[in-house]
CSV table of C-alpha atoms and ligand atoms in Angstrom, one decimal:
chain,number,residue,atom,x,y,z
I,760,MET,CA,52.3,-75.9,30.1
I,761,ALA,CA,53.7,-79.0,28.8
I,762,THR,CA,53.1,-77.9,25.4
I,763,ALA,CA,54.7,-74.4,25.6
I,764,PRO,CA,57.8,-73.4,24.1
I,765,SER,CA,60.8,-72.9,26.3
I,766,LEU,CA,64.8,-72.0,25.5
I,767,ARG,CA,66.8,-73.9,27.6
I,768,MET,CA,70.5,-72.6,28.7
I,769,SER,CA,73.1,-72.8,31.0
I,770,ALA,CA,73.9,-69.8,33.2
I,771,GLU,CA,77.0,-69.4,32.1
I,772,ILE,CA,75.8,-68.6,28.7
I,773,ALA,CA,72.8,-66.4,30.3
I,774,GLN,CA,75.7,-64.8,32.2
I,775,GLN,CA,77.5,-64.1,28.5
I,776,ILE,CA,74.5,-62.6,27.3
I,777,ARG,CA,74.3,-60.3,29.9
I,778,HIS,CA,78.3,-59.5,29.2
I,779,HIS,CA,78.1,-58.5,26.3
I,780,GLY,CA,74.5,-56.3,27.0
I,781,ALA,CA,76.7,-55.0,29.1
I,782,GLU,CA,79.9,-54.3,27.4
I,783,THR,CA,77.9,-52.5,24.5
I,784,TYR,CA,76.0,-50.3,26.8
I,785,PRO,CA,75.0,-47.8,25.8
I,786,HIS,CA,74.2,-49.5,22.4
I,787,GLU,CA,73.3,-52.2,21.7
I,788,CYS,CA,74.9,-55.5,21.4
I,789,CYS,CA,73.5,-58.8,19.3
I,790,GLY,CA,74.5,-62.1,18.6
I,791,ALA,CA,73.6,-66.0,17.3
I,792,LEU,CA,72.3,-68.4,19.6
I,793,LEU,CA,73.4,-72.0,18.4
I,794,GLY,CA,72.7,-75.6,19.8
I,795,ARG,CA,70.1,-77.5,18.9
I,796,ASP,CA,66.2,-77.5,18.3
I,797,GLY,CA,63.9,-80.5,18.4
I,798,LEU,CA,62.2,-83.9,20.1
I,799,ASP,CA,65.7,-85.5,21.7
I,800,GLY,CA,65.7,-87.4,24.6
I,801,LEU,CA,69.8,-86.8,24.9
I,802,ILE,CA,69.1,-83.3,25.7
I,803,THR,CA,66.3,-83.2,27.9
I,804,SER,CA,66.3,-84.2,31.3
I,805,ALA,CA,64.7,-87.0,32.9
I,806,GLY,CA,61.0,-87.0,33.2
I,807,ASN,CA,60.2,-84.6,30.1
I,808,ALA,CA,61.6,-86.2,27.1
I,809,GLN,CA,58.5,-85.9,25.2
I,810,LEU,CA,58.4,-82.3,24.8
I,811,PRO,CA,59.7,-80.1,22.2
I,812,MET,CA,63.3,-78.5,23.1
I,813,ARG,CA,65.4,-75.7,22.3
I,814,GLU,CA,68.7,-75.4,23.7
I,815,VAL,CA,71.6,-72.5,23.2
I,816,VAL,CA,74.8,-74.2,23.7
I,817,ALA,CA,76.9,-71.7,22.5
I,818,LEU,CA,76.8,-67.9,21.4
I,819,PHE,CA,78.2,-66.5,18.5
I,820,PRO,CA,78.4,-62.5,19.3
I,821,LEU,CA,78.1,-59.9,16.2
I,822,VAL,CA,79.2,-56.3,15.6
I,823,ASN,CA,76.4,-54.4,15.7
I,824,ARG,CA,76.7,-52.9,12.0
I,825,ARG,CA,73.9,-50.2,12.1
I,826,ASP,CA,76.0,-46.9,12.6
I,827,ASP,CA,72.4,-44.4,12.3
I,828,SER,CA,70.7,-45.8,15.3
I,829,PRO,CA,73.1,-48.0,17.7
I,830,ARG,CA,71.6,-47.3,20.9
I,831,ASN,CA,68.1,-48.7,19.4
I,832,ARG,CA,68.3,-50.9,16.3
I,833,PHE,CA,70.2,-53.7,15.5
I,834,SER,CA,70.4,-55.4,12.2
I,835,ILE,CA,71.8,-58.5,10.9
I,836,THR,CA,73.1,-58.8,7.9
I,837,ALA,CA,72.8,-61.8,5.0
I,838,GLU,CA,76.9,-62.1,6.0
I,839,ASP,CA,76.3,-62.3,9.7
I,840,VAL,CA,73.8,-64.9,8.7
I,841,ARG,CA,76.4,-66.9,6.6
I,842,GLU,CA,78.8,-66.5,9.0
I,843,ALA,CA,77.2,-67.6,12.2
I,844,GLU,CA,76.0,-70.7,10.0
I,845,LYS,CA,79.2,-71.8,9.6
I,846,VAL,CA,80.6,-71.3,13.0
I,847,ALA,CA,77.5,-73.9,14.1
I,848,ARG,CA,78.6,-76.1,11.3
I,849,GLY,CA,82.0,-76.1,12.5
I,850,LYS,CA,80.2,-76.8,16.3
I,851,LYS,CA,77.5,-79.5,14.8
I,852,LEU,CA,75.0,-76.9,16.0
I,853,ASP,CA,71.9,-74.8,14.5
I,854,ILE,CA,71.0,-71.6,14.8
I,855,VAL,CA,68.1,-71.3,17.1
I,856,GLY,CA,68.1,-67.7,17.7
I,857,TRP,CA,69.2,-64.2,18.0
I,858,TYR,CA,69.7,-61.8,21.0
I,859,HIS,CA,70.1,-58.4,21.4
I,860,SER,CA,70.1,-55.8,24.1
I,861,HIS,CA,68.0,-53.2,25.1
I,862,PRO,CA,69.9,-50.1,26.9
I,863,ASP,CA,67.2,-48.4,29.3
I,864,HIS,CA,64.1,-49.9,27.6
I,865,PRO,CA,62.3,-52.8,29.0
I,866,ALA,CA,63.0,-56.3,28.0
I,867,LYS,CA,60.2,-56.3,25.5
I,868,PRO,CA,60.3,-56.4,21.6
I,869,SER,CA,60.0,-53.4,19.7
I,870,GLN,CA,57.9,-52.3,16.4
I,871,TYR,CA,61.0,-52.8,14.9
I,872,ASP,CA,61.8,-56.1,16.5
I,873,ARG,CA,58.4,-57.3,15.2
I,874,ASP,CA,58.9,-56.3,11.7
I,875,HIS,CA,62.5,-57.6,11.3
I,876,ALA,CA,61.4,-61.0,13.3
I,877,TRP,CA,61.7,-64.8,11.0
I,878,PRO,CA,59.6,-67.3,12.0
I,879,TRP,CA,60.4,-70.5,13.9
I,880,TYR,CA,63.6,-68.6,15.9
I,881,SER,CA,64.1,-67.7,19.3
I,882,TYR,CA,64.6,-64.0,20.2
I,883,VAL,CA,66.6,-63.3,23.3
I,884,ILE,CA,65.9,-59.8,24.5
I,885,VAL,CA,68.1,-58.8,27.8
I,886,SER,CA,67.1,-54.8,29.5
I,887,VAL,CA,70.5,-53.2,30.6
I,888,ALA,CA,69.7,-50.4,32.9
I,889,ASN,CA,72.3,-47.9,33.5
I,890,GLY,CA,75.2,-50.4,31.8
I,891,LYS,CA,73.6,-52.8,34.0
I,892,PRO,CA,71.4,-55.9,32.7
I,893,ALA,CA,68.4,-56.6,33.7
I,894,GLU,CA,65.4,-58.8,32.9
I,895,MET,CA,66.2,-61.0,30.0
I,896,THR,CA,62.7,-62.6,27.9
I,897,SER,CA,62.4,-64.5,24.9
I,898,TRP,CA,60.1,-64.2,22.1
I,899,ARG,CA,59.0,-66.3,19.2
I,900,LEU,CA,57.1,-64.9,16.3
I,901,SER,CA,54.2,-67.7,14.6
I,902,ASP,CA,54.6,-68.9,11.0
I,903,ASP,CA,51.7,-66.2,9.5
I,904,ARG,CA,53.6,-63.8,11.5
I,905,ALA,CA,50.3,-63.2,13.3
I,906,ASP,CA,51.6,-63.7,17.1
I,907,TYR,CA,55.0,-62.9,18.3
I,908,ALA,CA,54.7,-64.3,21.6
I,909,CYS,CA,57.1,-64.5,24.9
I,910,GLU,CA,58.7,-68.1,25.9
I,911,GLU,CA,60.0,-69.0,29.2
I,912,ILE,CA,63.8,-69.1,29.3
I,913,ALA,CA,65.1,-72.2,31.5
I,914,ILE,CA,68.4,-71.9,33.1
I,915,ARG,CA,70.3,-74.7,33.9
I,916,ASP,CA,73.3,-74.5,36.8
I,917,HIS,CA,75.1,-76.8,34.9
I,918,ALA,CA,76.5,-76.5,31.0
I,919,ALA,CA,74.8,-78.5,28.9
I,920,ARG,CA,76.6,-82.1,28.1
Y,1221,ZN,ZN1,65.4,-54.8,20.4
């Protein structure tokens, strides 16, 4: 438990991801997760300052550019990455991951998701059932791509300091 990766975000950020998924339903939404990653005592709560942690403090919504299959495919282009990086730098943050929605599908990565994932990043998936946001999960691909593991999403009531 102590070494399991987790992804922190405020209730507000979680709500924004869900809202984006509802907004683009029945199509997928996608976007960048901007925040901080590392052993940073400043952004951990008292008592677990030694845990590796990652926190999302802002979102950068993207336009789903795939028009062949917008219901079940999302793609992040090099241009998207550059734009997201620029916005992140402006906020003194890093891109710590990406999010997208699964309209009328469980919040589990598809083979496509796994094939197109990059190691290190957190991949948040929100299931949107009949237009209503449901379960939200996060996933991380190992460096050797052998393992695509679920990580805990820790939602806080208050926004990051
Ligand atoms: Zn997906």
